[in-house]
CSV table of C-alpha atoms in Angstrom, one decimal:
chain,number,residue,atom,x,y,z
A,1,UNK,CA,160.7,-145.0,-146.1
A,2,UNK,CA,157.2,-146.6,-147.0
A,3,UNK,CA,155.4,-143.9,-145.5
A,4,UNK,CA,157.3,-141.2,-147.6
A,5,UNK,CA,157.1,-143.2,-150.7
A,6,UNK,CA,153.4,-143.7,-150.4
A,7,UNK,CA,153.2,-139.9,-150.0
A,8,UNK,CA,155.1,-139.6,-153.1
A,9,UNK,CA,152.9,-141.4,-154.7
A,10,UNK,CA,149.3,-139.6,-153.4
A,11,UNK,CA,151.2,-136.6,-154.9
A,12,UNK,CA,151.8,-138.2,-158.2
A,13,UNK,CA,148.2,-139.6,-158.6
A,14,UNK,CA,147.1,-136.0,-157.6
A,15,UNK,CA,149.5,-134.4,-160.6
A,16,UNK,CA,147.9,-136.9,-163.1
A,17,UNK,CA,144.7,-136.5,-162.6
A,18,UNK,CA,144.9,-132.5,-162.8
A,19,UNK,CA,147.1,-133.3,-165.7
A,20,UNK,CA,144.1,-135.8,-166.9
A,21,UNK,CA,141.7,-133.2,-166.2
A,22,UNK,CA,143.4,-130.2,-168.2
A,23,UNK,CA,143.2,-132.1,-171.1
A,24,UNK,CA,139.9,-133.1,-171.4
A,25,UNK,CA,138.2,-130.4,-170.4
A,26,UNK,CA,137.9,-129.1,-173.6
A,27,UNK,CA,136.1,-132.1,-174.9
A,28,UNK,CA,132.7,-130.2,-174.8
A,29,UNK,CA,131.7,-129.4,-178.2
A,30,UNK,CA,130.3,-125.7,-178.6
A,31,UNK,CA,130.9,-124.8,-182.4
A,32,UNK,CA,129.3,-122.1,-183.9
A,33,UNK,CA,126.0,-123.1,-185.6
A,34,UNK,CA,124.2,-120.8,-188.2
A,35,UNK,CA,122.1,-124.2,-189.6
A,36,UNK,CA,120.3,-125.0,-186.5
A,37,UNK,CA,122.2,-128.6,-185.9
A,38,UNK,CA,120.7,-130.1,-183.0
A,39,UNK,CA,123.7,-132.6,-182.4
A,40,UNK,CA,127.4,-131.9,-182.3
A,41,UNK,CA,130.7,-133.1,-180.8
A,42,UNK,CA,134.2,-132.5,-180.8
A,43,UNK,CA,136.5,-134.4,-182.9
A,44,UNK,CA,139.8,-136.0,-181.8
A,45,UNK,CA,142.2,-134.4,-183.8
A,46,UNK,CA,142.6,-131.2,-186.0
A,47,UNK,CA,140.7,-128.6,-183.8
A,48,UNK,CA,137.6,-129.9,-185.5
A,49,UNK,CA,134.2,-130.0,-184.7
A,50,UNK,CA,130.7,-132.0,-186.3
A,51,UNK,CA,127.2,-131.4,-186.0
A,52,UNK,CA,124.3,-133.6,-187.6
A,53,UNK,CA,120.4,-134.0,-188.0
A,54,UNK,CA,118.6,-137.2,-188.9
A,55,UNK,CA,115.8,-136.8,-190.6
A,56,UNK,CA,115.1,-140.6,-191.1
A,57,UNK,CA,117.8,-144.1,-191.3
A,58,UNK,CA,119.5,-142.9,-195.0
A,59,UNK,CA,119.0,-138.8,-194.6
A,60,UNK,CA,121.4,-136.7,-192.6
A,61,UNK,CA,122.6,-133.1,-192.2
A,62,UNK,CA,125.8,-132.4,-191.4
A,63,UNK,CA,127.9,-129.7,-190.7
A,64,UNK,CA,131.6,-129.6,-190.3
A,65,UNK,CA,133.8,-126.6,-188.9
A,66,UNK,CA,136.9,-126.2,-187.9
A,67,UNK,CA,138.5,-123.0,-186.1
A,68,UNK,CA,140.5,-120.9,-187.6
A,69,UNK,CA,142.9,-118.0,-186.0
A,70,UNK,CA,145.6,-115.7,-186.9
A,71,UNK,CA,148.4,-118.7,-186.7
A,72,UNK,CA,146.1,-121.5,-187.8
A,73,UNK,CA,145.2,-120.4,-191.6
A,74,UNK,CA,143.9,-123.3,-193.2
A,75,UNK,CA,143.2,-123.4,-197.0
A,76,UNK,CA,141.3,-126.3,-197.3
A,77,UNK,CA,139.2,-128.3,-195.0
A,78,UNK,CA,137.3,-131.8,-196.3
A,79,UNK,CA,134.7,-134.0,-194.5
A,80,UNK,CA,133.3,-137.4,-196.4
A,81,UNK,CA,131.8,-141.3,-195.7
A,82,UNK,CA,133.6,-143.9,-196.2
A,83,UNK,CA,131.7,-147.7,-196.7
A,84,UNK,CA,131.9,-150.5,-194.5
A,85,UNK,CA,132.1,-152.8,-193.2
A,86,UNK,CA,135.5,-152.0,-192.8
A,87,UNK,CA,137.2,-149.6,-190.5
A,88,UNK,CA,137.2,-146.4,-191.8
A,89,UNK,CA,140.4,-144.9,-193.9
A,90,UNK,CA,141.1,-142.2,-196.7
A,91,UNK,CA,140.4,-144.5,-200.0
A,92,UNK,CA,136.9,-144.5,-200.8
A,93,UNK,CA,135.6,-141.9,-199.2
A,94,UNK,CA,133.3,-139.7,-200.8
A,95,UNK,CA,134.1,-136.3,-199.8
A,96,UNK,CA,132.5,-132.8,-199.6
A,97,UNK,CA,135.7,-130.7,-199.8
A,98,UNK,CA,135.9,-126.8,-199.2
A,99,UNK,CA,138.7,-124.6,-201.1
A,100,UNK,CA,139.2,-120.6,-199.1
A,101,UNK,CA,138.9,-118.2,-202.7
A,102,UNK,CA,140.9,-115.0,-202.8
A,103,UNK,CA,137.4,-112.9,-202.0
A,104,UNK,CA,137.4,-114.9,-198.8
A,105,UNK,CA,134.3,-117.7,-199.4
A,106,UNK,CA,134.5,-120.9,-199.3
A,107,UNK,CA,133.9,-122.9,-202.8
A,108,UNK,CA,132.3,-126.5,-202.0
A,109,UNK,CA,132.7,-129.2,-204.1
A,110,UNK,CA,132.6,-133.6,-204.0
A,111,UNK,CA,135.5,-135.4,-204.6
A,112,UNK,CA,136.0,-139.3,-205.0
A,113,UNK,CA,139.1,-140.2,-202.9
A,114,UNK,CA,140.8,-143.3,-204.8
A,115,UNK,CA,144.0,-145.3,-204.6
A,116,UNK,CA,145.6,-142.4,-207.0
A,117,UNK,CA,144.9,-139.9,-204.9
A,118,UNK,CA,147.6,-141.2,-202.2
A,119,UNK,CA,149.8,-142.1,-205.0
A,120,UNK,CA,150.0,-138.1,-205.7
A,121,UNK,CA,147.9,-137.8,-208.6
A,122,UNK,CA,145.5,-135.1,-209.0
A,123,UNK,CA,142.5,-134.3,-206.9
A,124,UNK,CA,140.2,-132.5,-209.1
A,125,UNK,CA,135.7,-132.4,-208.3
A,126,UNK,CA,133.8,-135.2,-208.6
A,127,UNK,CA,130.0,-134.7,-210.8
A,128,UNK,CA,128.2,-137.2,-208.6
A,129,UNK,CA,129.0,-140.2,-206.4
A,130,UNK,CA,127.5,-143.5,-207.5
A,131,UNK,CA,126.2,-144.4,-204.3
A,132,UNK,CA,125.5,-141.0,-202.3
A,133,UNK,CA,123.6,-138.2,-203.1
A,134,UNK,CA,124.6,-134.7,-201.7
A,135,UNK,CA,122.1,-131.9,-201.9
A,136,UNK,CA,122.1,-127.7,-200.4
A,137,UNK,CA,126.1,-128.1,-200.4
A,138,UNK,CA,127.5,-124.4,-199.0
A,139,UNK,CA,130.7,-123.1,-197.2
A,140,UNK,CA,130.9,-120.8,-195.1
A,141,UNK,CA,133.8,-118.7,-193.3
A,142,UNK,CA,133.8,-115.7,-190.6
A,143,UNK,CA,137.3,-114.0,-190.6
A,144,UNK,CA,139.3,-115.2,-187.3
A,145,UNK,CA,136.5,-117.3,-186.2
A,146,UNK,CA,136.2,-120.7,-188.2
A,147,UNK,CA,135.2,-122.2,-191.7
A,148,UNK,CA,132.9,-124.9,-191.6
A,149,UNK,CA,130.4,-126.9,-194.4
A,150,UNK,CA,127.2,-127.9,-194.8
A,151,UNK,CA,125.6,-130.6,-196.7
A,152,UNK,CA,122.5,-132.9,-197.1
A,153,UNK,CA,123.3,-136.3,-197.6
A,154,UNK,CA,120.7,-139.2,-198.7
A,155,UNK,CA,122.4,-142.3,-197.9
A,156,UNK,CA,121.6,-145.6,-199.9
A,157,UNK,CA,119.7,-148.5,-198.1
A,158,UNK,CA,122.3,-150.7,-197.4
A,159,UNK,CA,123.0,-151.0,-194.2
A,160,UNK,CA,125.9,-153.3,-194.5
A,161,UNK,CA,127.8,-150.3,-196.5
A,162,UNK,CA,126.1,-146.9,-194.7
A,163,UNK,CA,124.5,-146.8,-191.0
A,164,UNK,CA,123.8,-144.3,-189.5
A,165,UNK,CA,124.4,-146.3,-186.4
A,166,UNK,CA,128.1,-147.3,-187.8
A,167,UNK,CA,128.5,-144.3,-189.8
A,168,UNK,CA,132.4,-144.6,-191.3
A,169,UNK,CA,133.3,-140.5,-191.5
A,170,UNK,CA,136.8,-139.1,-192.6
A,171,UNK,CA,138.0,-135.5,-192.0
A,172,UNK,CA,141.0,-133.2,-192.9
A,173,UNK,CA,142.4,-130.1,-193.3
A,174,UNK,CA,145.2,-128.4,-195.3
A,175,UNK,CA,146.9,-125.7,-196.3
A,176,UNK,CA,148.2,-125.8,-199.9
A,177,UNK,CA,145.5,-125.5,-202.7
A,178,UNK,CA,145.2,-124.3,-206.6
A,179,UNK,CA,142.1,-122.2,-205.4
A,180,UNK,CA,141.4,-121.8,-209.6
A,181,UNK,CA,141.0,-125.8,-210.5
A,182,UNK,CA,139.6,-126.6,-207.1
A,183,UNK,CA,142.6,-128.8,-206.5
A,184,UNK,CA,143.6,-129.5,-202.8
A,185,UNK,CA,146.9,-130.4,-202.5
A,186,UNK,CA,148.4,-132.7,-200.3
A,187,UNK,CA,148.1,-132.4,-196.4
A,188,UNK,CA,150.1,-133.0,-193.6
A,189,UNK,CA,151.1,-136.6,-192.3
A,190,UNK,CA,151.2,-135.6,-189.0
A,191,UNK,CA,149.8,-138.2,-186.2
A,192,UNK,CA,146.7,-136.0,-186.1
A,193,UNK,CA,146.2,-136.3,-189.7
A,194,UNK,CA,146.3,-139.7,-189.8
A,195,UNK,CA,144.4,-140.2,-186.7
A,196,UNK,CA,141.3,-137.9,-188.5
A,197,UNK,CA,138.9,-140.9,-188.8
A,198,UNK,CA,136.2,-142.2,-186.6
A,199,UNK,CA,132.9,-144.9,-186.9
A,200,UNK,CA,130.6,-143.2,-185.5
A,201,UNK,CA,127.1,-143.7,-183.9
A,202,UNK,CA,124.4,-140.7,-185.1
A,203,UNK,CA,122.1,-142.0,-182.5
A,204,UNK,CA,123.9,-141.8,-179.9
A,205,UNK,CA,127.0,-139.4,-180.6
A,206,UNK,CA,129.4,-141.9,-179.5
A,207,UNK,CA,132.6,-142.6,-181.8
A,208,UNK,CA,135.3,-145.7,-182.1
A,209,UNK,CA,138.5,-146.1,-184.2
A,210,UNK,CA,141.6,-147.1,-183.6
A,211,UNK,CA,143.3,-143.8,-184.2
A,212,UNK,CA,140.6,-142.7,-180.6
A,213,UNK,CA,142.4,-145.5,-178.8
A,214,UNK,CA,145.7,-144.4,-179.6
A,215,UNK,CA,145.0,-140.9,-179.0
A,216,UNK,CA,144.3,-141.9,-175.3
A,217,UNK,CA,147.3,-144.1,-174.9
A,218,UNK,CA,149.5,-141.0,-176.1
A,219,UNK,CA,147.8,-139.0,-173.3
A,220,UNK,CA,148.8,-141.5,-170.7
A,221,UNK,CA,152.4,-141.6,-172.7
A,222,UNK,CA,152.6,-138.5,-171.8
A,223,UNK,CA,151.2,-138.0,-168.6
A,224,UNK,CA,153.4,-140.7,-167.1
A,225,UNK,CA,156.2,-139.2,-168.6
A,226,UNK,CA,155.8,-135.6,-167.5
A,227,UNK,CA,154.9,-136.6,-163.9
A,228,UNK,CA,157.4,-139.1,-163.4
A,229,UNK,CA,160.4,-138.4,-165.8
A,230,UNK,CA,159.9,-134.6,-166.1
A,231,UNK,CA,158.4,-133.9,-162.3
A,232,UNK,CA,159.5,-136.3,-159.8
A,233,UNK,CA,162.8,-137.2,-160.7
A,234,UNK,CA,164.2,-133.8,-160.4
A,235,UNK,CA,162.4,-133.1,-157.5
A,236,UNK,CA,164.5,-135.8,-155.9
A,237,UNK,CA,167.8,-134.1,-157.4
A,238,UNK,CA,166.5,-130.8,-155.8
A,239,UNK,CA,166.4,-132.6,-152.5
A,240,UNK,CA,169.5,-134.4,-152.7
A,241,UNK,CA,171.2,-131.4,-153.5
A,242,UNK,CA,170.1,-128.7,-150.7
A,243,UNK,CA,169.1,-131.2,-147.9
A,244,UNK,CA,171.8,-133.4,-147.5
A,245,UNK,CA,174.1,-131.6,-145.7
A,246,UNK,CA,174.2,-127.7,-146.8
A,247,UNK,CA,172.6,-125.4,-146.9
A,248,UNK,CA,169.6,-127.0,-145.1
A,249,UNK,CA,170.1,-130.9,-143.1
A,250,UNK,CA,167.2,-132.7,-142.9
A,251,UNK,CA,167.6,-136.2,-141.6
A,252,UNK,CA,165.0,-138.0,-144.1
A,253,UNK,CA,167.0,-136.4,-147.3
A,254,UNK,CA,167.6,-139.7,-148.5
A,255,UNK,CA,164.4,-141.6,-148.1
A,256,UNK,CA,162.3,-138.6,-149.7
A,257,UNK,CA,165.1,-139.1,-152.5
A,258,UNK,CA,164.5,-142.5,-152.8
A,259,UNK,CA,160.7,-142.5,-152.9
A,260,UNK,CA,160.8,-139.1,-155.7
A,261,UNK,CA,163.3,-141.4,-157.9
A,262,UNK,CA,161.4,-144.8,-157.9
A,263,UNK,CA,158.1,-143.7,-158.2
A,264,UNK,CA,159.4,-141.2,-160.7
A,265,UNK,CA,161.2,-143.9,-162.6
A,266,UNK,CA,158.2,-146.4,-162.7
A,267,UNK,CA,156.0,-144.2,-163.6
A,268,UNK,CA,158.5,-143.0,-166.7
A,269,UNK,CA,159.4,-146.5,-167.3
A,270,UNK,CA,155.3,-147.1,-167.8
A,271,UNK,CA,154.9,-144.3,-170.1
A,272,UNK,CA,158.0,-145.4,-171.7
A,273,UNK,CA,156.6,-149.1,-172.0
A,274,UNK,CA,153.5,-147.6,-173.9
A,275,UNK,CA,155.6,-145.1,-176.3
A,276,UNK,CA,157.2,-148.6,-177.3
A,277,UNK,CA,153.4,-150.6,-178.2
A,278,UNK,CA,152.8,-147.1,-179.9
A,279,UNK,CA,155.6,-147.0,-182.2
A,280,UNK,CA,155.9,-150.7,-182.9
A,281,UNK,CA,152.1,-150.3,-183.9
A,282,UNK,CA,151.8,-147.3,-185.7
A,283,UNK,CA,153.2,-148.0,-189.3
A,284,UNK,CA,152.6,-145.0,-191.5
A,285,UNK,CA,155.0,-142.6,-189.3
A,286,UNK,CA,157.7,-142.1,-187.4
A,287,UNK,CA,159.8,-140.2,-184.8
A,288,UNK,CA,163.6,-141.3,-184.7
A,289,UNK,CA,164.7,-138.2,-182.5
A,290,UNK,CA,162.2,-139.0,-179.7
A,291,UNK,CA,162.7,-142.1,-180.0
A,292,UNK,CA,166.1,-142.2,-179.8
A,293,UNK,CA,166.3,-139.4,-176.6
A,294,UNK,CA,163.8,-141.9,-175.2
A,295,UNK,CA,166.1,-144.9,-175.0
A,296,UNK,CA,168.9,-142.8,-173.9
A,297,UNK,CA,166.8,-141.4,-170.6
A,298,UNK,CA,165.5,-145.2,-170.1
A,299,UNK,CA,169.0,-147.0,-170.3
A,300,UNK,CA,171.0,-144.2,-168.0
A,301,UNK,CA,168.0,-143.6,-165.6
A,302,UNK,CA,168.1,-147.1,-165.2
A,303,UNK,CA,171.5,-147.4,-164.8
A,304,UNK,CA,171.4,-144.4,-162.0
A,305,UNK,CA,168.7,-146.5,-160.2
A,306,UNK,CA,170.9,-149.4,-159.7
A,307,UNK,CA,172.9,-147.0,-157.4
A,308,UNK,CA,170.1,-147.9,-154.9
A,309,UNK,CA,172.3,-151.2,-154.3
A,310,UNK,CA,175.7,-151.0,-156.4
A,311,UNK,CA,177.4,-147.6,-155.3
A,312,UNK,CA,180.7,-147.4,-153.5
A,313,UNK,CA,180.7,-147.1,-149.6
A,314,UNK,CA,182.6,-144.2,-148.3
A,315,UNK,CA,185.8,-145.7,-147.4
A,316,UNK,CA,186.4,-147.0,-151.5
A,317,UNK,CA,189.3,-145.1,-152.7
A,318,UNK,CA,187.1,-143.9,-155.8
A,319,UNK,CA,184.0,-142.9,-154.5
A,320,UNK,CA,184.5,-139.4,-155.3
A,321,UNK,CA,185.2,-140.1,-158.7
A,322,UNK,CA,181.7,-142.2,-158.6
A,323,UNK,CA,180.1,-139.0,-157.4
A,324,UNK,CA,181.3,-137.2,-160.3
A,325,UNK,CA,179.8,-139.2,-162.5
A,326,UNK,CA,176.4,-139.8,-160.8
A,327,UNK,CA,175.8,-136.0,-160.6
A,328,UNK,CA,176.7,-135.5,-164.3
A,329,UNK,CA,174.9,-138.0,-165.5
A,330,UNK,CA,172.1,-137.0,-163.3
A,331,UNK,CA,172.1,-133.2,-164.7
A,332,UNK,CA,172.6,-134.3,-168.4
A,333,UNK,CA,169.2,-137.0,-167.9
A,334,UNK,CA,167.1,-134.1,-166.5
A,335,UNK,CA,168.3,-132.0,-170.1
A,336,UNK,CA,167.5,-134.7,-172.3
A,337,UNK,CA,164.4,-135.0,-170.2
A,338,UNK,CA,162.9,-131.5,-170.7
A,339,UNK,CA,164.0,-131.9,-174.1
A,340,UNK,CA,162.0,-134.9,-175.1
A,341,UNK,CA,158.9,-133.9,-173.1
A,342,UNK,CA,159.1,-130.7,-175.3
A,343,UNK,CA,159.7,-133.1,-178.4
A,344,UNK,CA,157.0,-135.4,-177.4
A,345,UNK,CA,154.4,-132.3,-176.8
A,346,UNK,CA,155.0,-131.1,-180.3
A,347,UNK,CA,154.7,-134.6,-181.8
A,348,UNK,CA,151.1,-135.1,-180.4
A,349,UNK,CA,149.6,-131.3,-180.4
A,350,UNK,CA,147.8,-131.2,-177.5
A,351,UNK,CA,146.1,-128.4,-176.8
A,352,UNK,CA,148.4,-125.5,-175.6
A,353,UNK,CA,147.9,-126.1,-172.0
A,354,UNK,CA,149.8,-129.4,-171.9
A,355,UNK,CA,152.6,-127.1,-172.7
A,356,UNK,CA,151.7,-124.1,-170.5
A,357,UNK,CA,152.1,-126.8,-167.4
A,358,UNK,CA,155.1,-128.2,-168.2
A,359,UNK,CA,156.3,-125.1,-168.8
A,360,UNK,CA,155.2,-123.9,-165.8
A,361,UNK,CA,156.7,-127.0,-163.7
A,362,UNK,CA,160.0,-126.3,-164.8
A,363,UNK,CA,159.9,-122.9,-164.3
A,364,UNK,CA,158.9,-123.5,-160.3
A,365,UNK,CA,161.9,-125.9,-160.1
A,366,UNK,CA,164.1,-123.4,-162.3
A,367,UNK,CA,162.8,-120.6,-159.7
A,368,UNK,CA,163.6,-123.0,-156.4
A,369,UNK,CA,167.1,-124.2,-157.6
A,370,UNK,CA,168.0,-120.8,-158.6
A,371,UNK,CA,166.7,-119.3,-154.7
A,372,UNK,CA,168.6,-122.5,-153.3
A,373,UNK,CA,171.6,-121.8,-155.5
A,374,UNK,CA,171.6,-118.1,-154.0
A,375,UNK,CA,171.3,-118.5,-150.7
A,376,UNK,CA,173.5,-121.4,-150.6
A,377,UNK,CA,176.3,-119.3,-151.5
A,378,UNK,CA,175.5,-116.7,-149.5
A,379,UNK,CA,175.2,-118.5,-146.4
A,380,UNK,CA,178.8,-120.4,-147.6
A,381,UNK,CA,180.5,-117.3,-148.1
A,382,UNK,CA,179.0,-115.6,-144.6
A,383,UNK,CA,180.1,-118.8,-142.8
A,384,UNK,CA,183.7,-118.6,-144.7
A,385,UNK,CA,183.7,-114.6,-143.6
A,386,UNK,CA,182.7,-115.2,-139.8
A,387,UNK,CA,185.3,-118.0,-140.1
A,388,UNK,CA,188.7,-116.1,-140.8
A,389,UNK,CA,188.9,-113.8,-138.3
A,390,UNK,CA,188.4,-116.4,-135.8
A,391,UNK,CA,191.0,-118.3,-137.4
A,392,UNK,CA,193.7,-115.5,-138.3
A,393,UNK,CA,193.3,-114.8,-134.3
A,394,UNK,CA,193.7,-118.5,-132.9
A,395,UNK,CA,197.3,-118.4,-135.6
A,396,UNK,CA,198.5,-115.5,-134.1
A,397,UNK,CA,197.7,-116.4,-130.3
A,398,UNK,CA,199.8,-120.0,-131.1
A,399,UNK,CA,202.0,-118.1,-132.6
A,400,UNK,CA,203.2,-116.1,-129.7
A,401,UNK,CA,203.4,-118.8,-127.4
A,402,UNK,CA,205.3,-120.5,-129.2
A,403,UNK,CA,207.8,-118.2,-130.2
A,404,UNK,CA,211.5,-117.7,-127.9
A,405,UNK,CA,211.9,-115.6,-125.7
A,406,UNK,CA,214.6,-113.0,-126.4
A,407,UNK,CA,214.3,-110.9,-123.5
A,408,UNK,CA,213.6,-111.0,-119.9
A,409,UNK,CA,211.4,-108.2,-119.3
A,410,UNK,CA,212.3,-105.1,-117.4
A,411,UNK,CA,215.3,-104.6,-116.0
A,412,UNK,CA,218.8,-103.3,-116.7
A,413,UNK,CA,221.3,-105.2,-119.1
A,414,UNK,CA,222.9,-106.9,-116.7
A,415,UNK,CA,220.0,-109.3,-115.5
A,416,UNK,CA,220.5,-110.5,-118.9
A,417,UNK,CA,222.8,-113.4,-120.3
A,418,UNK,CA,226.0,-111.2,-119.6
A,419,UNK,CA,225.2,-111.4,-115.6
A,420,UNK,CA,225.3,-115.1,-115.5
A,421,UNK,CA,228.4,-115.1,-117.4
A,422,UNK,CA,230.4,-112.7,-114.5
């Protein structure tokens, strides 16, 4: 059983790091650049990308972009510093915001981001910040391809409040704006919305905030959850279910079970154990429904695992009622399951490949269960065909010899009964 469970295991590593691998690849920044930015990089969250020039310790160029496409039609998008020493965070910020107009351009304005702003007052353009001067602001947009801004900014020399080496910077994007006032209106409060802020180091690119760490920790919440709740654990029902007995025997059916449930349900219980940090830590939003699905498949996969040492032995009176139960429950965990991966993916916006592999996983198990389930029941119902006539033909030979005789054979009547009488 150790040997198999360690191969369960070199398999699961294997699944993760593709997994791991699919969803960083794309963390290459290549934006389109018509103002000659030397330096760029791919933001965390919102499809976003940022591209800079130093020209000396308090004068930058930046440009911001973002992509746009058929389904992804923002109306506003807004990049902006924020002072330090603090991390960095919405109030404060002085922004360069960028409005779409009905003729298709982009209309660039600043904007002071204050206290009022999150209470839901008005946002309406700034004349000047006190503190930052912004020069050559344009927008710019190409139709199915992205919207991006670009801006000189002259920092002041304080180094405590602006550093190019711990640069505070804030992004967004939205969807809802009075294009005639120059008003954005609110965004959304999804986790990458929230997570759209980063300190960041113009020297050397690199970037830290404690929306980045959290991003990471969601990726291995749900790694470890689609690899061992969504992958291995119904690979271990698929094996208990056609190589146990029929249609197919294989004499290690049980310890490959084993091995696919345990690792399957550490490795869920892990990710499980670090959607708990993330939701007792994340105070500005919330996600009952997953949540809540994610208790259920913890408390009844756990309660399925302690069949490992509590089930009934064959001879108990209720076992098949115990098997009843352990194969319902079984089936309903691997719904909830595909149901709270699907909830989770849509929570955390991945890119779309996180949900082109699960889908694909569960349409390779929905593809083996569905061959297994057909040839199961064909090879049941040639076995019950071969069967019958072989057993209609052993009836019928019993049958005759054990049914009396009423007559002796050949012969004239009176060999019969009536001869003995005379």
């Amino acid at each position: 059983m150790l040997g198999a469970t360690k191969s369960v295991i070199l398999m699961t590593l294997t699944i993760s790091f593709s997994l791991f691998t699919i969803s960083e690849q794309y963390s290459n920044c290549s934006p389109i650049n018509p103002m000659n930015i030397t330096n760029c990089k791919k933001l965390i969250t919102l499809g976003a990308e940022f591209g800079w020039n130093i020209h000396s310790n308090n004068q930058i160029d930046i440009l911001f972009s973002i992509k746009i496409s058929g389904d992804h039609r923002a109306k506003w998008l807004a990049w902006g510093v924020n002072p330090g020493p603090h991390r960095p965070k919405m109030v404060g910020t002085r922004a360069i915001i960028g409005i779409s107009q009905p003729n298709g351009t982009l209309a660039v304005r600043k904007y002071n981001i204050t206290s009022d702003t999150r209470l839901g007052c008005r946002l309406e353009p700034s004349q000047d910040f006190d503190d930052v001067i912004v020069k050559t602001m344009k927008g710019d947009v190409q139709a199915d391809k992205y919207m991006s801004i670009f801006a000189t900014l002259i920092l002041p020399p304080n180094p405590a409040a602006y550093n190019i080496s711990k640069l505070n910077h804030v992004w967004q994007v939205g969807f809802e704006a009075d294009d005639v006032h120059l008003e954005p209106k609110m965004h959304s409060t999804a986790l990458q919305n929230v997570d759209s802020t980063e300190t960041l180091n113009l020297n050397s690119g690199r970037g830290i905030s404690i929306g980045h760490r959290r991003h990471h920790l969601r990726k291995v919440h749900g790694i470890l959850n689609i690899v061992g709740w969504g992958t291995l654990l119904p690979l271990g029902v698929i094996i208990a279910r056609y190589y146990r007995k029929y249609p197919f025997h294989c004499q290690k059916w049980k310890v490959l079970h084993v091995s696919c449930q345990i690792v399957g349900y550490s490795l869920g219980t892990a990710g499980w154990a670090i959607g708990l940090w993330l939701g007792h830590v994340s105070r500005h939003y919330s996600f009952p429904t997953h949540r809540i699905l994610a208790m259920f498949i913890f408390a009844f996969t756990t309660l399925q695992m302690l069949a490992l040492r509590l089930k009934p032995t064959e001879s108990d009176d209720y076992r098949k009622y115990w098997d009843m139960y352990h194969h319902f429950l079984g089936y309903a965990l691997l719904a909830a399951i595909s149901v709270n991966i699907f909830n989770g993916i849509a929570i955390l916006k991945p890119d779309k490949t996180w949900l082109w592999a699960y889908i694909g996983v569960l349409s390779v198990f929905a593809v083996i269960a569905l061959g297994m389930e057909i040839f199961t029941w064909g090879k049941f119902i040639s076995t019950k065909n071969r069967q019958v006539p072989t057993a209609t033909a052993t009836v019928s030979a019993d049958n005759n010899a054990e049914a009396p005789q009423t007559s002796q054979g050949p012969g004239p009547p009176s060999e019969g009964p009536q001869a003995n009488k005379s």
